[in-house]
Short mmCIF file of C-alpha atoms and ligand atoms in Angstrom, two decimals:
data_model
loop_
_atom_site.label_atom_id
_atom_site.label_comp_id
_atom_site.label_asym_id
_atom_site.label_seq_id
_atom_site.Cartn_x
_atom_site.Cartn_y
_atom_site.Cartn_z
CA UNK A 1 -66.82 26.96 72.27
CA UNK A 2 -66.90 24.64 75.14
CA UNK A 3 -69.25 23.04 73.60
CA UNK A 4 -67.74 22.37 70.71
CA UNK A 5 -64.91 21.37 72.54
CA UNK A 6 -66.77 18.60 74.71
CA UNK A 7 -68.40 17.33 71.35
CA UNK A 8 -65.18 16.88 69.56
CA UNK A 9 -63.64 15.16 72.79
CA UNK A 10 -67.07 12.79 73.11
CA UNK A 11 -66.74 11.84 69.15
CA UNK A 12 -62.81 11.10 69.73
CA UNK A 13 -63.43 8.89 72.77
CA UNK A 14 -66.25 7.39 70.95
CA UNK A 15 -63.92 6.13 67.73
CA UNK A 16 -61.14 4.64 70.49
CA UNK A 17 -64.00 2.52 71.86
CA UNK A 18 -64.87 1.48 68.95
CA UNK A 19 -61.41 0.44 67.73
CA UNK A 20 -61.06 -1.22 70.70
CA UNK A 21 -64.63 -3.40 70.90
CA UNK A 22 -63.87 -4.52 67.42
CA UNK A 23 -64.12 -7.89 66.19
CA UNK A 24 -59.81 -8.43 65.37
CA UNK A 25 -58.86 -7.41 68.53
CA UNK A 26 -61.10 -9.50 70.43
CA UNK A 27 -59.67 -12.63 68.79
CA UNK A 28 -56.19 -11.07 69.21
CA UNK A 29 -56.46 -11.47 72.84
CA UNK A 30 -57.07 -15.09 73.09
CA UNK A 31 -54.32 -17.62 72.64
CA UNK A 32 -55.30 -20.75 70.20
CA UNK A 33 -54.00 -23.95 69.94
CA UNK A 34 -55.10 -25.67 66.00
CA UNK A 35 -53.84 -27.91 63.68
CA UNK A 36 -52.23 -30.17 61.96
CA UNK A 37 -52.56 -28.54 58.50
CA UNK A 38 -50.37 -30.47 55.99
CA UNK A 39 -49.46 -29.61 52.64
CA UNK A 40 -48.71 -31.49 50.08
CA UNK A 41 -45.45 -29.98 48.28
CA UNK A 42 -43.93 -31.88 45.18
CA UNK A 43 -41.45 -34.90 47.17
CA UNK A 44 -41.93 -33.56 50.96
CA UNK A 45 -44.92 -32.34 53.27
CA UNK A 46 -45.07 -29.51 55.40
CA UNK A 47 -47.03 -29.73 58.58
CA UNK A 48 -48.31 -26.99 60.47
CA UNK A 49 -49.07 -26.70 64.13
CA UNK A 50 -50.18 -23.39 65.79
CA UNK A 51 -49.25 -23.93 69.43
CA UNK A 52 -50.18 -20.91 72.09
CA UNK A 53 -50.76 -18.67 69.40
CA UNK A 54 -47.09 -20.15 67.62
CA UNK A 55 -46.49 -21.88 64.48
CA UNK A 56 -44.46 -25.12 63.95
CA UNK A 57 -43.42 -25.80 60.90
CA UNK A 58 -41.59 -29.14 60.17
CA UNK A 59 -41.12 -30.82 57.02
CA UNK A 60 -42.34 -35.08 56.64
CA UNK A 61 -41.11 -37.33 53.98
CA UNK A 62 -43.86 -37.46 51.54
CA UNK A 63 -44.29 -41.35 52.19
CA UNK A 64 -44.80 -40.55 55.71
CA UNK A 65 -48.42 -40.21 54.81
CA UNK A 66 -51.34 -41.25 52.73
CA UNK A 67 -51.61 -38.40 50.05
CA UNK A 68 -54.33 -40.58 47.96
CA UNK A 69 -57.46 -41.08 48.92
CA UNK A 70 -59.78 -42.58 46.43
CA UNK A 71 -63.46 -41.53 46.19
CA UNK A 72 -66.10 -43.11 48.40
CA UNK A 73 -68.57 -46.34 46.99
CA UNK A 74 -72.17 -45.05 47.21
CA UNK A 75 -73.70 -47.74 47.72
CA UNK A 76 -73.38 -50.49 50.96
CA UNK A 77 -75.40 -53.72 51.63
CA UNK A 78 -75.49 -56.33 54.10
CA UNK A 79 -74.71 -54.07 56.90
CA UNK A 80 -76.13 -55.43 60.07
CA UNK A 81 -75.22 -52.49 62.51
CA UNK A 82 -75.33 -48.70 61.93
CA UNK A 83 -75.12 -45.84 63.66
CA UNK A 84 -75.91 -41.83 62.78
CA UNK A 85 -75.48 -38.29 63.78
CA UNK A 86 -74.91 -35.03 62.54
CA UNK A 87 -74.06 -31.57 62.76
CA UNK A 88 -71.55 -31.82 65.00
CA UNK A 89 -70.50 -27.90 63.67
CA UNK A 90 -67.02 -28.27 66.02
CA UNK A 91 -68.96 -29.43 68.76
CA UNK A 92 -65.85 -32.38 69.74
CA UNK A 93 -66.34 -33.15 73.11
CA UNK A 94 -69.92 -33.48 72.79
CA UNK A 95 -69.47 -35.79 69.89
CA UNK A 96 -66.77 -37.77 71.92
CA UNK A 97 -69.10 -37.93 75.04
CA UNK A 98 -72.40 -39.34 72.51
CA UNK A 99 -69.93 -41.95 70.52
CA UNK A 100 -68.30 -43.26 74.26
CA UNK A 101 -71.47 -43.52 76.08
CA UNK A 102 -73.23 -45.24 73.05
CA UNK A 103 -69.78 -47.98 72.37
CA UNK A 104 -69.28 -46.51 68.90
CA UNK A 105 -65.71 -45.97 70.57
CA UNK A 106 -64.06 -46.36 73.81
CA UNK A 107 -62.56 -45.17 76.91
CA UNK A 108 -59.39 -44.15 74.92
CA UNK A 109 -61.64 -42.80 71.55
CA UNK A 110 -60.33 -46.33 69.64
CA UNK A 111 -63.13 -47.55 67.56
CA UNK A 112 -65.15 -49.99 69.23
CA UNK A 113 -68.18 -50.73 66.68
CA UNK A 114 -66.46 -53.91 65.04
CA UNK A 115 -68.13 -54.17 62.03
CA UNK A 116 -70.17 -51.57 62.29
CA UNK A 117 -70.75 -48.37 59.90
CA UNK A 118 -70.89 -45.04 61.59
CA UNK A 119 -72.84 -41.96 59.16
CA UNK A 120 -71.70 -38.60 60.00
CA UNK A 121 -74.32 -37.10 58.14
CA UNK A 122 -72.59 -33.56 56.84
CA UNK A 123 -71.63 -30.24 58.76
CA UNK A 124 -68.70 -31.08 60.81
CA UNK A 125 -67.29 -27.27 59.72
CA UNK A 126 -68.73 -24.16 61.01
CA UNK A 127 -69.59 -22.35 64.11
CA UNK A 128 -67.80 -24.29 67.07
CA UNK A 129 -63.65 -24.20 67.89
CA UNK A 130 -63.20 -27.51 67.69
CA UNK A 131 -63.61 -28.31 63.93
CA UNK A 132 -59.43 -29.69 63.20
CA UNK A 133 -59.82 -32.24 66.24
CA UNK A 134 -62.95 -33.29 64.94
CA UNK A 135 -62.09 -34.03 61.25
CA UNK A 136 -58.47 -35.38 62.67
CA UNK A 137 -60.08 -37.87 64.80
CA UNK A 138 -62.99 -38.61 62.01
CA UNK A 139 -59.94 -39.16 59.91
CA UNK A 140 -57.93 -41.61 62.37
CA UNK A 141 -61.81 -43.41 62.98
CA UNK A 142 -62.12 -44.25 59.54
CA UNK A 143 -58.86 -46.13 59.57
CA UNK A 144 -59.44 -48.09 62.92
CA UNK A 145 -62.97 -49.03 61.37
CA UNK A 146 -61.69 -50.14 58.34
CA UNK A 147 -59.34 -52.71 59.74
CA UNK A 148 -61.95 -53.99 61.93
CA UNK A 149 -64.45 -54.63 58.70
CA UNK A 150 -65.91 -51.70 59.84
CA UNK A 151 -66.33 -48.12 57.97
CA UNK A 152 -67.36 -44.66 58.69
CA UNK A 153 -68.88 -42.21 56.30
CA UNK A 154 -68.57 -38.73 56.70
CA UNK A 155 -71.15 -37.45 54.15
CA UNK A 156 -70.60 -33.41 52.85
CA UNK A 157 -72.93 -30.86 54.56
CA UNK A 158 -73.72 -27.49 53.18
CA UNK A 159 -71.32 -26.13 55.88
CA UNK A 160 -68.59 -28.23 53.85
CA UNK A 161 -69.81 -26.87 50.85
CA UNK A 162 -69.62 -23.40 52.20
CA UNK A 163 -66.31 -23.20 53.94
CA UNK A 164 -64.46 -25.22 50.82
CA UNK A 165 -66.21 -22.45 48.26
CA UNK A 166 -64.40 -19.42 50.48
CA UNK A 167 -68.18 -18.91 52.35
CA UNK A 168 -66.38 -18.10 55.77
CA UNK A 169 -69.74 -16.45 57.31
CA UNK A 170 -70.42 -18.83 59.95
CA UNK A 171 -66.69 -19.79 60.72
CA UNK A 172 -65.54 -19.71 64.47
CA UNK A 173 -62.89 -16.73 64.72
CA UNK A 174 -60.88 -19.11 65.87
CA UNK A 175 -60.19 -20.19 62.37
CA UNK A 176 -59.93 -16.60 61.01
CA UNK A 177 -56.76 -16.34 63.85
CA UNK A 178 -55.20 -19.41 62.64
CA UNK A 179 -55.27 -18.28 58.67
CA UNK A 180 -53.94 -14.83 60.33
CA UNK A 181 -51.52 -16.90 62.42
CA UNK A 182 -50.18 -19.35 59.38
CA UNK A 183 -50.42 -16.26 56.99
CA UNK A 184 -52.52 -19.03 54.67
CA UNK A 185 -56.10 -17.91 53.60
CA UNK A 186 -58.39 -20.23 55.10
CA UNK A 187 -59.95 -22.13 52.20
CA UNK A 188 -56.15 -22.91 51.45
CA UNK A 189 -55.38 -24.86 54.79
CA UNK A 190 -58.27 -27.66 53.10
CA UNK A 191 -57.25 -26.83 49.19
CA UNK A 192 -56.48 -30.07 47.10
CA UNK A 193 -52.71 -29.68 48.25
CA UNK A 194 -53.25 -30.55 51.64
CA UNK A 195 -53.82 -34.08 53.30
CA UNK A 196 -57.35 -33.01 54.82
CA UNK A 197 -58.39 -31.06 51.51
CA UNK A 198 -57.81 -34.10 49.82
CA UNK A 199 -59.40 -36.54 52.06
CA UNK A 200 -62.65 -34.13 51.92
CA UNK A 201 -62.60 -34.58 48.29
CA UNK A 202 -62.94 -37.96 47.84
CA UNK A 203 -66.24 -38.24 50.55
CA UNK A 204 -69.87 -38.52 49.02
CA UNK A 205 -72.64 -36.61 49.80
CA UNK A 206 -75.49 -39.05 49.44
CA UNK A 207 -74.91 -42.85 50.37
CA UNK A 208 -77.38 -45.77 50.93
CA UNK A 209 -77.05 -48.99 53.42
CA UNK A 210 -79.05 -51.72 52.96
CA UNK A 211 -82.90 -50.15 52.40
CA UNK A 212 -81.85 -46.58 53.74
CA UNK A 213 -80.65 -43.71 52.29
CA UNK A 214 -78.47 -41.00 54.30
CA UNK A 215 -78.04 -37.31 53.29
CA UNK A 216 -77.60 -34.15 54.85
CA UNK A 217 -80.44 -31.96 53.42
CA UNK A 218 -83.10 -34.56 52.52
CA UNK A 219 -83.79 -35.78 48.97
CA UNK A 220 -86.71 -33.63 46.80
CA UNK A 221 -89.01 -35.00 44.40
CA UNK A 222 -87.76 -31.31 42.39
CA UNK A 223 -83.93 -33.07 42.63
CA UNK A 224 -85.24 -36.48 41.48
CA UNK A 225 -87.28 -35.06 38.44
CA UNK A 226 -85.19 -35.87 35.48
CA UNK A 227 -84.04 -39.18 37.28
CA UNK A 228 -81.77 -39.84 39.44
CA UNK A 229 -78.19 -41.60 39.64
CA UNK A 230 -76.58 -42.02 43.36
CA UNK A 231 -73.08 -42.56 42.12
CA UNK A 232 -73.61 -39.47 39.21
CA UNK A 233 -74.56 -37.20 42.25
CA UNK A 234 -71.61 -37.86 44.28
CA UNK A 235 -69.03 -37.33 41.06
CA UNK A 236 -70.73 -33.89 40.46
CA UNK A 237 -70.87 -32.94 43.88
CA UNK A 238 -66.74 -34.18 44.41
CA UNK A 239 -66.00 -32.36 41.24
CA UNK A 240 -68.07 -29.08 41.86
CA UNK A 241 -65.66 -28.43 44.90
CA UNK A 242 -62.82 -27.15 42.74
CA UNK A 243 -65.62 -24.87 40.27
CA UNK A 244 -66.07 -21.29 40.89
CA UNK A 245 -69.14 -20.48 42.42
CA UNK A 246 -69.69 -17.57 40.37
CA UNK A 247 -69.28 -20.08 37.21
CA UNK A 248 -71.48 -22.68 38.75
CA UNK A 249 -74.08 -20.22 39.52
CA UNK A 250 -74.27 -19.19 35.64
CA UNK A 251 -75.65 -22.75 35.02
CA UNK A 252 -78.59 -24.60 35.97
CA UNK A 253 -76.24 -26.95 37.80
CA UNK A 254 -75.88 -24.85 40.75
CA UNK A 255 -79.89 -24.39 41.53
CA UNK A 256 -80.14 -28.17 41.27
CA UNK A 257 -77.16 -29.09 42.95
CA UNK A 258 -76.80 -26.25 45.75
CA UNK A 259 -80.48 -24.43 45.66
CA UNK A 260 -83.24 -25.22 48.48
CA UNK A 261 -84.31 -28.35 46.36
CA UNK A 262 -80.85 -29.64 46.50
CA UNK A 263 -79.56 -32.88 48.80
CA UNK A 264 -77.37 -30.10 51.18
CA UNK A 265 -80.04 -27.98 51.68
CA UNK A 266 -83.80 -29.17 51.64
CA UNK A 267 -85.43 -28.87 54.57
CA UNK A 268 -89.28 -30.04 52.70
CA UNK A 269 -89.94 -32.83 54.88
CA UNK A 270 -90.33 -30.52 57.89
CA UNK A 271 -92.46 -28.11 55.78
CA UNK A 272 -96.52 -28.33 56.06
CA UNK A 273 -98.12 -29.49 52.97
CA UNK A 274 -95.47 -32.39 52.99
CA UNK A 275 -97.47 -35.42 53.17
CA UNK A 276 -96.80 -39.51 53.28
CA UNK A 277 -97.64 -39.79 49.57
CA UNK A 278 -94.99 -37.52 48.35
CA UNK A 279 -93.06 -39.27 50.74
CA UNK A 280 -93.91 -43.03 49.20
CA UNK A 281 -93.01 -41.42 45.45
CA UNK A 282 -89.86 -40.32 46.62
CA UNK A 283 -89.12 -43.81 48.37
CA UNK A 284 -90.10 -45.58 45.44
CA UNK A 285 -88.10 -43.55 42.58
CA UNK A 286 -84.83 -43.58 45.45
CA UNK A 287 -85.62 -47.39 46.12
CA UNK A 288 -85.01 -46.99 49.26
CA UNK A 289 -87.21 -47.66 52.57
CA UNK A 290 -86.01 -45.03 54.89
CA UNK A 291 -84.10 -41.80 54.32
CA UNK A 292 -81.79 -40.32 57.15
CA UNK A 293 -81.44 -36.52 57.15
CA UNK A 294 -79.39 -34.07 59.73
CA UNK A 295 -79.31 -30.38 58.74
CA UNK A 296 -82.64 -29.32 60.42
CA UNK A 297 -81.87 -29.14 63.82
CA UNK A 298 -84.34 -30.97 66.59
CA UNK A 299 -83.84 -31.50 70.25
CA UNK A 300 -83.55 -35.31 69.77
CA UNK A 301 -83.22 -37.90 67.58
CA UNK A 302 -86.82 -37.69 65.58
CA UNK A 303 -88.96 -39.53 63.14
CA UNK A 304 -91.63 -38.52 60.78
CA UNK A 305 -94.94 -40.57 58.95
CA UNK A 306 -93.74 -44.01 60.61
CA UNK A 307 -89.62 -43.81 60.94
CA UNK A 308 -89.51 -43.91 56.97
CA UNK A 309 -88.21 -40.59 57.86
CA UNK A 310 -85.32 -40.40 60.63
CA UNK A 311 -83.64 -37.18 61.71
CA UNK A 312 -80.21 -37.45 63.58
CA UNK A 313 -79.36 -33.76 64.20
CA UNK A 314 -79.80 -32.97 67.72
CA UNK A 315 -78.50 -29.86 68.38
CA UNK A 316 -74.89 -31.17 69.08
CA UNK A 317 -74.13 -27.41 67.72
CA UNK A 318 -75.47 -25.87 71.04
CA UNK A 319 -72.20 -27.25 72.74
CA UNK A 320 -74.71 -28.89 75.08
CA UNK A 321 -76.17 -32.14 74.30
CA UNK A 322 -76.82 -34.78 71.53
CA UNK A 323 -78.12 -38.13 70.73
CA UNK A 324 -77.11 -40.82 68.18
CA UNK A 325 -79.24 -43.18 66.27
CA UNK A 326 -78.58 -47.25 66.03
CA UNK A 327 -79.94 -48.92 63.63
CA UNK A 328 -79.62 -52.96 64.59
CA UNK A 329 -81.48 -55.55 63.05
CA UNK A 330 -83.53 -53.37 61.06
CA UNK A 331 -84.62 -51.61 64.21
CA UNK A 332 -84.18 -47.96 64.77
CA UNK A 333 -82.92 -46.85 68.38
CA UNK A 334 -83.06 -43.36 69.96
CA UNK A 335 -80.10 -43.14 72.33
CA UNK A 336 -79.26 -40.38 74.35
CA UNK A 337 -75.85 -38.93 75.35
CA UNK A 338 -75.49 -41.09 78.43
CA UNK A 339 -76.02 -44.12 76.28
CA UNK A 340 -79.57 -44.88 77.06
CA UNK A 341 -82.81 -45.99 75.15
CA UNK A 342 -85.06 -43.65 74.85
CA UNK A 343 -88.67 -43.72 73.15
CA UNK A 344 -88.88 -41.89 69.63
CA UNK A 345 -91.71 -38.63 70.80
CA UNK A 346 -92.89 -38.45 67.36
ZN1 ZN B 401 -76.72 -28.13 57.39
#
């Protein structure tokens, strides 16, 4: 009887602690601060701040903001001055820190690249807390650049892709308290009624500068087989954001588009067996002289079979370090997050 007694008393204790060590009410304890979220309703907007764990509402007049934002050119030339990273996965203050030290901005995060183009190479979204400051001051960036002749591309990453198709896996539960918090489902807060869902919309996935091509994933000679159209690409990518993925996937579009071979997710260049000639097909059909790819994460900035390959993510997703690459003159620079030179080790 006791027994049975202590058994029953073990397997109640055992449920509490189990309640209790779950997932909600570990992010129930910790206060957030997120936002702006602004949504576009019919003549006003509605702007949402969550601030220690409370939500501000106030309403804007609809003119108070740019609700428009017209899709992205694919194509840029004449560029003298560029500069790359990626995977920055919410990562802010390391991104800040890489950008000030290397004068992409300055002391007070103003742009300060002139007429420079920066490439944000895809995966903003995802795993770090600091996702809304990032896009927000990615979105104020653009601006500044612009009116200095400048421009900054933030190219789509399969993260974006994710999170915008309701793929919430590898979301900080950050985010998951501030759809709780707002009562909003997430994918809602970037939906193509808000200001930021918009502004998402209207960015490419695949862009070339000059002789070099930039893309998240990488570019495969499976993707290029029937052909291949730059500014087709980034229409069917903008436009596949608002399709079902269950719809998608019941068409060949989605393998092409969103399958291993696709420009969000390839990862062949790192793969064995890859070699320079596939490489010099691939540059030849893309027309293109170098291709710049994040997405597969390395320590550094890297290059592979003679810089006609250049990878710029470098880990800025560990919360702990990153690099940027500059491209001046046609030459390719490795600089670290204190702003110095350093040697490409491959
Ligand atoms: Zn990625």
């Amino acid at each position: 009887m006791q027994k049975t007694i202590s058994l029953f008393f073990l397997l109640i204790s055992s449920l509490y602690c189990y309640s209790n060590t779950g997932f909600n009410n570990k992010i129930d304890s910790v206060v957030i601060n997120d936002g702006p979220y602004i949504f576009i309703k019919d003549s006003i907007l509605i702007e949402k701040n969550i601030i220690n764990n409370k939500v501000i509402t106030s309403k804007l007049p609809i003119s108070s903001k740019k609700i428009n934002f017209k899709p992205e050119h694919s194509s840029y030339t004449g560029v003298k001055k560029i500069a790359a990273l990626s995977d920055i996965h919410g990562q802010y203050d390391i991104a800040i820190k890489v950008l000030k030290n290397n004068k992409v901005i300055d002391k007070n995060l103003n742009w300060s690249f002139g007429k420079g183009h920066l490439v944000i190479v895809g995966d903003i979204f995802d795993r770090g807390d600091k996702v809304t400051e990032t896009l927000w001051f990615i979105y104020k960036l653009e601006e500044q650049a612009q009116k200095s002749g400048g421009k900054v591309h933030y190219l789509l990453g399969n993260h974006e892709y994710m999170v915008l198709h309701n793929d919430l896996r590898y979301l900080h539960t950050k985010y998951i308290k501030s759809s709780k918090l707002l009562a909003i489902p997430f994918p809602k807060l970037i939906d193509k009624n808000t200001i930021l869902g918009r502004w998402l919309r209207s960015k490419s996935t695949i862009i070339t500068i000059n002789d070099k091509l930039f893309v998240h994933g990488g570019i495969s000679k499976e993707f290029i087989s029937n052909g291949f159209n730059i500014d087709d690409t980034n229409r069917l990518m903008r436009e596949s954001i608002d399709r079902k993925k269950e719809e998608m996937k019941t068409v060949p579009f989605y393998k092409k588009y969103y399958g291993t071979n696709g420009p969000i997710w390839y990862r062949g260049y790192f793969k064995e067996g890859f070699n320079e000639h596939e490489l010099n097909n691939l540059l030849r059909q893309l027309n293109v002289n170098h291709i710049i790819v994040g997405h597969t994460s390395q320590n550094e900035v890297m290059q592979l079979f003679d810089k006609k390959i250049i990878v710029v993510d470098s880990s800025i997703k560990n919360g702990k370090y990153g690099e940027i690459l500059i491209i001046k003159n046609n030459k390719f620079i490795r600089k670290t997050i204190e702003g110095c030179k350093a040697n490409f080790n491959r």
